[in-house]
Amino acid sequence: MNIAIIAAAGAGTRMASDRPKQFLLLAGRPVIFHTLKPFEECESIHEVIVVLPAEESAGFVSMAGKLGLRKIARVVPGGATRADSVKRGLMAIRSATAEIVAVHDGVRPFVTVEEIGATVAAARTDGAAILVAPVTDTIKQVNGPAVEKTLDRVGLRRALTPQCFQYELLRQAYQGVDVNDPSLTDESALVERLGKRVTIVEGSARNFKITTAEDLLIAEALLKN
């Protein structure tokens, strides 16, 4: 069984809103609904665990039923950091039936069914796989106020989600990790620490993370088109 963990426990402080950004309306429905929909439609995903702020859980369960989100197996209260929230989702998985775990940001609503399926398939073959997008800007390595060098962007990629792993590998990667470390923003880095190879799956730059009010406006424009 393949399980998606949707990490949606953030407070969204950069959005300057009184509601977490995952519950702000996008084309008349909460952002998190748009995020969950492709996982609902993807045949490679069998269950979904949603990690939310504790105070949002009851209202979300009611909303999910009304919106036809049938794959949601559990709603888990999040932690103080993203790593803590993902680990809580991981601990809620039934280990006896788990094969691939796909971790996805709750505020990336433009991931496609095809991208999810391709990343799950790569993880099934190689153990670990992440969705990435090309770097289009020129990237500078700096030291304080000065440029040290220009990096060759041909060998660079932006890490997207989902990031998919064999269940036991991800459990191993989280062992002994300080989940309160705010610098742990991606599961791939934890797996890389184990010396494991992480395969990349080329995805679309449209799969961006809604972080600011400007991002929400861009998302609205994309949906209209």
mmCIF file of C-alpha atoms in Angstrom:
data_model
loop_
_atom_site.group_PDB
_atom_site.id
_atom_site.type_symbol
_atom_site.label_atom_id
_atom_site.label_comp_id
_atom_site.label_asym_id
_atom_site.label_seq_id
_atom_site.Cartn_x
_atom_site.Cartn_y
_atom_site.Cartn_z
ATOM 1 C CA MET A 1 0.000 0.000 0.000
ATOM 2 C CA ASN A 2 1.278 3.480 -0.912
ATOM 3 C CA ILE A 3 0.479 6.293 1.503
ATOM 4 C CA ALA A 4 0.699 10.047 1.027
ATOM 5 C CA ILE A 5 1.526 12.284 3.980
ATOM 6 C CA ILE A 6 0.270 15.810 3.327
ATOM 7 C CA ALA A 7 2.225 18.210 5.541
ATOM 8 C CA ALA A 8 -0.252 21.030 6.203
ATOM 9 C CA ALA A 9 0.384 22.023 9.819
ATOM 10 C CA GLY A 10 2.050 25.385 9.147
ATOM 11 C CA ALA A 11 0.699 28.619 10.580
ATOM 12 C CA GLY A 12 1.404 30.628 7.414
ATOM 13 C CA THR A 13 2.892 33.648 9.164
ATOM 14 C CA ARG A 14 4.302 35.091 5.915
ATOM 15 C CA MET A 15 0.810 35.211 4.432
ATOM 16 C CA ALA A 16 -0.269 37.928 6.902
ATOM 17 C CA SER A 17 -3.669 36.268 7.322
ATOM 18 C CA ASP A 18 -5.717 35.284 10.355
ATOM 19 C CA ARG A 19 -6.165 31.796 8.839
ATOM 20 C CA PRO A 20 -3.469 29.254 7.948
ATOM 21 C CA LYS A 21 -2.644 29.554 4.242
ATOM 22 C CA GLN A 22 -3.714 25.981 3.487
ATOM 23 C CA PHE A 23 -7.303 26.993 4.340
ATOM 24 C CA LEU A 24 -7.414 30.220 2.352
ATOM 25 C CA LEU A 25 -9.770 30.120 -0.618
ATOM 26 C CA LEU A 26 -8.415 29.458 -4.086
ATOM 27 C CA ALA A 27 -11.050 29.563 -6.828
ATOM 28 C CA GLY A 28 -13.722 29.283 -4.140
ATOM 29 C CA ARG A 29 -12.282 26.260 -2.336
ATOM 30 C CA PRO A 30 -9.542 25.860 0.294
ATOM 31 C CA VAL A 31 -5.998 25.553 -1.055
ATOM 32 C CA ILE A 32 -5.637 22.167 0.626
ATOM 33 C CA PHE A 33 -8.573 20.785 -1.380
ATOM 34 C CA HIS A 34 -6.734 21.576 -4.628
ATOM 35 C CA THR A 35 -3.617 19.907 -3.179
ATOM 36 C CA LEU A 36 -5.471 16.760 -2.152
ATOM 37 C CA LYS A 37 -7.476 16.322 -5.339
ATOM 38 C CA PRO A 38 -4.662 14.850 -7.530
ATOM 39 C CA PHE A 39 -3.763 12.392 -4.742
ATOM 40 C CA GLU A 40 -7.430 11.377 -4.613
ATOM 41 C CA GLU A 41 -7.337 10.775 -8.378
ATOM 42 C CA CYS A 42 -3.925 9.052 -8.537
ATOM 43 C CA GLU A 43 -4.186 5.246 -8.713
ATOM 44 C CA SER A 44 -0.680 4.899 -7.234
ATOM 45 C CA ILE A 45 -1.846 6.360 -3.897
ATOM 46 C CA HIS A 46 -4.097 4.191 -1.724
ATOM 47 C CA GLU A 47 -4.353 6.197 1.511
ATOM 48 C CA VAL A 48 -3.759 9.793 2.579
ATOM 49 C CA ILE A 49 -2.697 11.050 6.011
ATOM 50 C CA VAL A 50 -3.183 14.776 6.522
ATOM 51 C CA VAL A 51 -1.126 16.570 9.177
ATOM 52 C CA LEU A 52 -2.868 19.732 10.363
ATOM 53 C CA PRO A 53 -2.837 22.275 13.184
ATOM 54 C CA ALA A 54 -4.671 20.529 16.038
ATOM 55 C CA GLU A 55 -7.379 23.164 16.198
ATOM 56 C CA GLU A 56 -8.289 22.660 12.526
ATOM 57 C CA SER A 57 -8.779 18.892 12.619
ATOM 58 C CA ALA A 58 -12.498 18.646 13.422
ATOM 59 C CA GLY A 59 -13.546 21.199 10.821
ATOM 60 C CA PHE A 60 -11.333 19.589 8.200
ATOM 61 C CA VAL A 61 -12.858 16.125 8.619
ATOM 62 C CA SER A 62 -16.294 17.587 7.995
ATOM 63 C CA MET A 63 -15.070 19.557 4.968
ATOM 64 C CA ALA A 64 -13.254 16.558 3.458
ATOM 65 C CA GLY A 65 -16.395 14.460 3.471
ATOM 66 C CA LYS A 66 -18.416 17.171 1.745
ATOM 67 C CA LEU A 67 -15.735 17.596 -0.934
ATOM 68 C CA GLY A 68 -15.536 13.884 -1.732
ATOM 69 C CA LEU A 69 -12.025 13.204 -0.419
ATOM 70 C CA ARG A 70 -12.424 9.472 0.284
ATOM 71 C CA LYS A 71 -8.791 8.355 0.589
ATOM 72 C CA ILE A 72 -8.131 10.249 3.811
ATOM 73 C CA ALA A 73 -7.408 7.584 6.419
ATOM 74 C CA ARG A 74 -6.249 9.742 9.321
ATOM 75 C CA VAL A 75 -5.886 13.372 10.365
ATOM 76 C CA VAL A 76 -2.880 13.902 12.638
ATOM 77 C CA PRO A 77 -2.070 16.986 14.746
ATOM 78 C CA GLY A 78 1.146 18.637 13.586
ATOM 79 C CA GLY A 79 4.254 19.549 15.509
ATOM 80 C CA ALA A 80 6.342 22.679 15.953
ATOM 81 C CA THR A 81 8.361 22.111 12.756
ATOM 82 C CA ARG A 82 7.795 20.512 9.377
ATOM 83 C CA ALA A 83 10.076 17.589 10.275
ATOM 84 C CA ASP A 84 8.130 16.998 13.483
ATOM 85 C CA SER A 85 4.838 17.072 11.575
ATOM 86 C CA VAL A 86 6.026 14.627 8.921
ATOM 87 C CA LYS A 87 7.366 12.261 11.579
ATOM 88 C CA ARG A 88 3.988 12.322 13.327
ATOM 89 C CA GLY A 89 2.357 11.401 10.033
ATOM 90 C CA LEU A 90 4.907 8.633 9.543
ATOM 91 C CA MET A 91 4.176 7.208 12.989
ATOM 92 C CA ALA A 92 0.470 7.003 12.085
ATOM 93 C CA ILE A 93 1.120 4.615 9.182
ATOM 94 C CA ARG A 94 0.295 0.934 9.588
ATOM 95 C CA SER A 95 3.747 -0.562 9.061
ATOM 96 C CA ALA A 96 2.498 -4.036 8.113
ATOM 97 C CA THR A 97 0.977 -2.841 4.835
ATOM 98 C CA ALA A 98 3.130 0.186 3.969
ATOM 99 C CA GLU A 99 5.279 0.163 0.846
ATOM 100 C CA ILE A 100 5.924 3.676 -0.530
ATOM 101 C CA VAL A 101 5.417 6.903 1.432
ATOM 102 C CA ALA A 102 4.918 10.100 -0.557
ATOM 103 C CA VAL A 103 5.463 13.328 1.408
ATOM 104 C CA HIS A 104 3.875 16.442 -0.083
ATOM 105 C CA ASP A 105 3.498 20.067 1.008
ATOM 106 C CA GLY A 106 -0.099 21.004 1.735
ATOM 107 C CA VAL A 107 0.269 24.289 -0.114
ATOM 108 C CA ARG A 108 1.514 22.916 -3.455
ATOM 109 C CA PRO A 109 -1.844 22.656 -5.242
ATOM 110 C CA PHE A 110 -0.552 22.301 -8.817
ATOM 111 C CA VAL A 111 1.099 18.889 -8.631
ATOM 112 C CA THR A 112 -0.338 16.539 -11.247
ATOM 113 C CA VAL A 113 -1.545 12.952 -11.077
ATOM 114 C CA GLU A 114 1.191 12.031 -13.574
ATOM 115 C CA GLU A 115 3.959 13.612 -11.459
ATOM 116 C CA ILE A 116 2.774 11.768 -8.360
ATOM 117 C CA GLY A 117 2.593 8.455 -10.202
ATOM 118 C CA ALA A 118 6.032 8.850 -11.794
ATOM 119 C CA THR A 119 7.705 9.700 -8.472
ATOM 120 C CA VAL A 120 6.038 6.786 -6.677
ATOM 121 C CA ALA A 121 7.143 4.435 -9.471
ATOM 122 C CA ALA A 122 10.740 5.652 -9.281
ATOM 123 C CA ALA A 123 10.798 5.166 -5.496
ATOM 124 C CA ARG A 124 9.430 1.655 -5.877
ATOM 125 C CA THR A 125 12.335 0.842 -8.203
ATOM 126 C CA ASP A 126 15.160 2.800 -6.549
ATOM 127 C CA GLY A 127 14.053 3.195 -2.934
ATOM 128 C CA ALA A 128 13.954 7.008 -2.963
ATOM 129 C CA ALA A 129 12.848 9.576 -5.527
ATOM 130 C CA ILE A 130 11.962 13.257 -5.506
ATOM 131 C CA LEU A 131 10.247 15.583 -7.925
ATOM 132 C CA VAL A 132 12.462 18.436 -9.135
ATOM 133 C CA ALA A 133 12.360 21.415 -11.501
ATOM 134 C CA PRO A 134 15.149 23.171 -13.420
ATOM 135 C CA VAL A 135 16.853 26.257 -12.017
ATOM 136 C CA THR A 136 16.262 29.115 -14.448
ATOM 137 C CA ASP A 137 17.970 31.991 -12.615
ATOM 138 C CA THR A 138 21.729 32.469 -12.435
ATOM 139 C CA ILE A 139 22.775 31.302 -8.954
ATOM 140 C CA LYS A 140 25.572 32.971 -7.004
ATOM 141 C CA GLN A 141 27.442 31.494 -4.056
ATOM 142 C CA VAL A 142 28.125 34.331 -1.620
ATOM 143 C CA ASN A 143 30.174 34.969 1.474
ATOM 144 C CA GLY A 144 28.760 37.844 3.502
ATOM 145 C CA PRO A 145 28.247 40.836 1.200
ATOM 146 C CA ALA A 146 30.345 39.478 -1.677
ATOM 147 C CA VAL A 147 29.967 36.934 -4.490
ATOM 148 C CA GLU A 148 32.372 34.013 -4.282
ATOM 149 C CA LYS A 149 31.445 32.305 -7.534
ATOM 150 C CA THR A 150 28.698 31.598 -10.020
ATOM 151 C CA LEU A 151 27.303 28.073 -9.897
ATOM 152 C CA ASP A 152 26.649 26.036 -13.032
ATOM 153 C CA ARG A 153 22.879 25.709 -13.086
ATOM 154 C CA VAL A 154 23.006 22.749 -15.488
ATOM 155 C CA GLY A 155 23.773 20.559 -12.482
ATOM 156 C CA LEU A 156 21.255 22.239 -10.162
ATOM 157 C CA ARG A 157 17.597 21.481 -9.526
ATOM 158 C CA ARG A 158 14.889 22.920 -7.272
ATOM 159 C CA ALA A 159 13.478 20.296 -4.931
ATOM 160 C CA LEU A 160 9.704 19.979 -5.187
ATOM 161 C CA THR A 161 7.254 17.546 -3.632
ATOM 162 C CA PRO A 162 6.143 14.820 -3.511
ATOM 163 C CA GLN A 163 9.261 13.147 -2.214
ATOM 164 C CA CYS A 164 8.752 9.384 -2.176
ATOM 165 C CA PHE A 165 10.542 6.668 -0.221
ATOM 166 C CA GLN A 166 10.248 3.051 0.739
ATOM 167 C CA TYR A 167 8.590 3.088 4.150
ATOM 168 C CA GLU A 168 11.402 1.421 6.099
ATOM 169 C CA LEU A 169 14.001 3.714 4.525
ATOM 170 C CA LEU A 170 12.130 6.829 5.612
ATOM 171 C CA ARG A 171 11.638 5.421 9.111
ATOM 172 C CA GLN A 172 15.389 4.770 9.295
ATOM 173 C CA ALA A 173 16.158 8.305 8.054
ATOM 174 C CA TYR A 174 14.130 9.833 10.894
ATOM 175 C CA GLN A 175 15.771 7.794 13.645
ATOM 176 C CA GLY A 176 17.824 9.972 15.986
ATOM 177 C CA VAL A 177 16.942 13.184 14.117
ATOM 178 C CA ASP A 178 16.230 16.374 16.061
ATOM 179 C CA VAL A 179 12.829 17.116 14.547
ATOM 180 C CA ASN A 180 12.778 20.519 16.263
ATOM 181 C CA ASP A 181 15.601 21.704 14.007
ATOM 182 C CA PRO A 182 13.911 24.280 11.701
ATOM 183 C CA SER A 183 16.574 23.759 9.025
ATOM 184 C CA LEU A 184 15.190 20.280 8.237
ATOM 185 C CA THR A 185 12.882 21.268 5.399
ATOM 186 C CA ASP A 186 13.083 18.208 3.175
ATOM 187 C CA GLU A 187 13.035 14.431 3.637
ATOM 188 C CA SER A 188 15.539 13.806 0.854
ATOM 189 C CA ALA A 189 18.301 15.440 2.903
ATOM 190 C CA LEU A 190 17.693 12.951 5.725
ATOM 191 C CA VAL A 191 17.880 10.006 3.336
ATOM 192 C CA GLU A 192 21.012 11.452 1.719
ATOM 193 C CA ARG A 193 22.667 11.457 5.169
ATOM 194 C CA LEU A 194 22.331 7.672 5.161
ATOM 195 C CA GLY A 195 24.394 7.545 1.973
ATOM 196 C CA LYS A 196 21.402 6.402 -0.060
ATOM 197 C CA ARG A 197 20.910 7.353 -3.694
ATOM 198 C CA VAL A 198 17.906 9.606 -4.367
ATOM 199 C CA THR A 199 16.552 9.485 -7.923
ATOM 200 C CA ILE A 200 15.172 12.657 -9.498
ATOM 201 C CA VAL A 201 11.965 12.905 -11.510
ATOM 202 C CA GLU A 202 11.699 16.016 -13.661
ATOM 203 C CA GLY A 203 8.559 17.988 -12.842
ATOM 204 C CA SER A 204 6.959 21.298 -13.726
ATOM 205 C CA ALA A 205 7.800 24.717 -12.320
ATOM 206 C CA ARG A 206 4.018 25.189 -11.944
ATOM 207 C CA ASN A 207 4.231 22.957 -8.873
ATOM 208 C CA PHE A 208 5.167 25.869 -6.634
ATOM 209 C CA LYS A 209 4.556 26.417 -2.931
ATOM 210 C CA ILE A 210 2.040 29.086 -1.948
ATOM 211 C CA THR A 211 3.816 31.112 0.714
ATOM 212 C CA THR A 212 2.822 34.750 0.246
ATOM 213 C CA ALA A 213 -0.254 36.735 -0.770
ATOM 214 C CA GLU A 214 1.394 37.267 -4.181
ATOM 215 C CA ASP A 215 1.685 33.493 -4.639
ATOM 216 C CA LEU A 216 -2.044 33.167 -4.018
ATOM 217 C CA LEU A 217 -2.777 35.740 -6.728
ATOM 218 C CA ILE A 218 -0.550 33.819 -9.173
ATOM 219 C CA ALA A 219 -2.363 30.596 -8.271
ATOM 220 C CA GLU A 220 -5.731 32.220 -8.980
ATOM 221 C CA ALA A 221 -4.479 33.372 -12.377
ATOM 222 C CA LEU A 222 -3.184 29.902 -13.237
ATOM 223 C CA LEU A 223 -6.501 28.269 -12.384
ATOM 224 C CA LYS A 224 -8.417 30.774 -14.488
ATOM 225 C CA ASN A 225 -6.223 29.896 -17.470
#
